[in-house]
Amino acid sequence: MSADWDEIKRLAADFQKAQLSTSLQRLSERNCIEIVQLLIEKQLIDVIYTNDGKEYLTQDHLEQEVQDELYMQGGRVNLVELAKVLNVDFGKVEYTAKRLVEQEPALHLLLGQLIDNTYTQRVATEINQQLSQHGEINVGKLTTTYDLPADFILNNIVLRNLGKIILAKQDSENRNVFFTQSYIARNKAKVRGALAAITKPTMISAIVNLTGVPERVLYMVLDEVSSLGTVTARSTAGQYIPHIYSRMQSQWVKDFYKQNGYLTYESIAKLGVADVKGVVQKYLPGEKMVHMKNCIVGSKLMDQVQSSMEECIATGSYLDVSTILPTALSDEDIEEVLTHVLTLAMRKQTYVFGTVVLTVNFMDECVKGCNELVVEHAKRAVESGSYQKYLAEKMMKHQDVGVPGGAEADGSKGDKREERRKKAAGGKGGGGTQGRETKTKSTKKHARGNRGHVSDSDDEPEVHDGKKGSKEAHIELITSKEIAKVVEKALEPEGLEMLSKDLANHFYPILSKQSLAKAQEHYELSLQKNNQNRRQTHASIQEKLNTLYNDIRLYEKGLKLFSGEVQGQLLKYLLKTLGTDVCNELCLYVAAECNLNTNYSTGLTPEQRTKIANDCDAEYRAALQALCKALATSETVDAFLETTEKALQACSMMLKKVDKKKDRNLILSHKHGLLEQLANCTDPALVLHLAALIIFTISTQTMLHASGRHVSAILSFLQTTLTAEQSQAFNTYHDLVLKLLGTESVSTDESKAKAEEITKQLGELTPVVKDIAGNFKKAGVTPKRGVCGEGAQLNRIARTGQSGSVGSSATCCRAMLRSHNGTVASLALWSSTVAVDVSEPAQEPPTHKPTRPTQAELQVRTNQPTQLLLMIGS
């Protein structure tokens, strides 16, 4: 190899000598190129072209230049940059570098860079300097500094020079970390000082932050100083617990428990204890303690509470447990103490309200004052009717629910109803009373049946409505506020008034049950006391319904004398007035018998009557529903009366036999009543109405129940009865009345003048009309003196100031609009009744709309109708 190299040098010298010789001896550039090309072809030489192709390099020369450039770059050169500097293809440079690495072990080809030992030694020197400054170094950080792989730095630089150039120690846990002995000694001193100064549990992370010592160094030192304390976990989440703290903790727990007899979880947790129960058992072995939710109570306190409870029960007083237990115990803790102390026998004699324990005897003394309140409220509920309303609601809620023995009850009820019917059909005067007695017994039986529900006893079966969402009837006879007021007075001397509401809520169900029982007792007593009054009420209603029945029957004869259209109008008016009165009386009677919730007046609406008919007992339901339907749909009076008879029979009421003599007396009394009203009347419209009814009654010997809108039809009917002069007078009077009503609705001066003129004409004709009606006699009939003499009758009425026989029967006079005191009644000409019953108390007007008026009446009513006031003596 060296011989060849010497030969090459010789040839190069000869070649150079030849070039420097004279021109005759020098070769041209072309000849040189040809010679080199020939040598290459004959493989006598191996050359490398430069990138521009102007120069040739041998492989050995290229290797030399690479080594020279590596030396110039300080032992580390990039092959890409080297190829640019040498102006040689990168592949040739890379090939040459690999050959050099194979030939020289001190060279390294790494990441496209050529590195020699001079560079690695210089890096090792720098690393040692960093160790001297910082005491610790991490190979991972060196990779970013020198842009070399961590394995190369660790194996070829650090470990190869460790102990020679680099004076450090490798970490046993992390091989990439190296530190000096002085660094370890310095950090150990810091950790020892910090651990010796710590007297309470401290987080490892806090120790690291305070000392600035790495965790691995800290754990290394902790293993060496384990006599000072322990570590819960070898991580930043762990704690260092010094032994002195454990000793202080144990001493504190023992001293506190010995002095107070209890321990709270919160106070122990503040000492840094996680497992409180475990620590207490560890520090206080053999102690009898009760572990509760928030604290631990010793046997000493438990015995103290138990002895106080026994004394409280023996004296029949109360005990506030919070006064004998430490204040640190919460109300919840005290309640837990009581659950452990109170035995089953104690619980039967006491009640616990928070931290206060009351004995049964003490509570009974406090609530003793409520007994009078219970009796007073129960009596008041029965007297006001609210308890009866409650019973009625309860019966309505459970009327469709089957009860044991229901079939037998229905059978006995059917037998009693049949018995009442037989007694009513007997025709005796006392039949109605007997039927009423039977009903009274039935009502008392219903009351006894409800007693089980009222008492709310747990021993009696509860009856629930089968429908979803239905609620039981409820009545509150005594409130918790009233109980609290009474109890507060008893608790105030003891300073326990704050328990008044709790005691009131406790005794509220008991006292409510007692008040219901007392109310039931008063109710049964009131039923017995009012039994006689109920019989009398039954008799009076029966008499009233008989009177209404006879009135309707007599009025039917009068309306049958008219043609079909007018007869239908009169029939509707009769049913809407007297028929409605009959239906209302029966509905109110049945509602009272069935204890239904009815706060209605005597004037019921169709909806109210239908509700009563649907909600009443089965024995009345069918008959009452048929009566309500007949009132609206009957086309004849007979159909309505037939339905009324069935309803009366269902209510155990009798109908009196028809007496023609009494009928004649009723008609006569009706006529005299009309004559009396006519004599005292000054209103033209009412005078015309009364006169028409009087003449109709005298001429037909029948009664007519008609309103003001039927006056025209009545006058048309009487045309054949009146003379020409009388008919002319009535027609003129009728026309003037219509004109007066038409002008009264207009407020102009002309209309007022016209009204005054018409009023003047009516004033002149009024005596004529009254005279015609007062002296009218049926053709061919001469009244007997003392029987049909209107003059004598009127004189007697005027002289005595009494109603006499006028209105003794319930005639059309009863259907007049009346005031509540029975003294004043208002009558609208086209929508009201005109007869007034002056012998019986006044009633409310029927709440029905008037029948549809005729065209002539509608024309008059377009203006404001005139209200006519009728004064009637009480």
mmCIF file of C-alpha atoms in Angstrom, residues 250 253-254 277-289:
data_model
loop_
_atom_site.group_PDB
_atom_site.id
_atom_site.type_symbol
_atom_site.label_atom_id
_atom_site.label_comp_id
_atom_site.label_asym_id
_atom_site.label_seq_id
_atom_site.Cartn_x
_atom_site.Cartn_y
_atom_site.Cartn_z
ATOM 1 C CA SER A 250 -53.106 9.200 70.819
ATOM 2 C CA VAL A 253 -57.907 11.157 72.070
ATOM 3 C CA LYS A 254 -57.398 9.452 75.423
ATOM 4 C CA LYS A 277 -63.365 4.289 64.039
ATOM 5 C CA GLY A 278 -60.190 2.298 63.530
ATOM 6 C CA VAL A 279 -58.053 4.892 65.302
ATOM 7 C CA VAL A 280 -60.455 5.114 68.264
ATOM 8 C CA GLN A 281 -60.485 1.348 68.683
ATOM 9 C CA LYS A 282 -56.697 1.361 68.450
ATOM 10 C CA TYR A 283 -56.196 4.098 71.039
ATOM 11 C CA LEU A 284 -59.086 3.065 73.383
ATOM 12 C CA PRO A 285 -59.197 -0.717 73.418
ATOM 13 C CA GLY A 286 -61.744 -2.364 75.701
ATOM 14 C CA GLU A 287 -63.967 0.735 76.080
ATOM 15 C CA LYS A 288 -67.759 0.265 75.649
ATOM 16 C CA MET A 289 -68.775 2.931 73.172
#
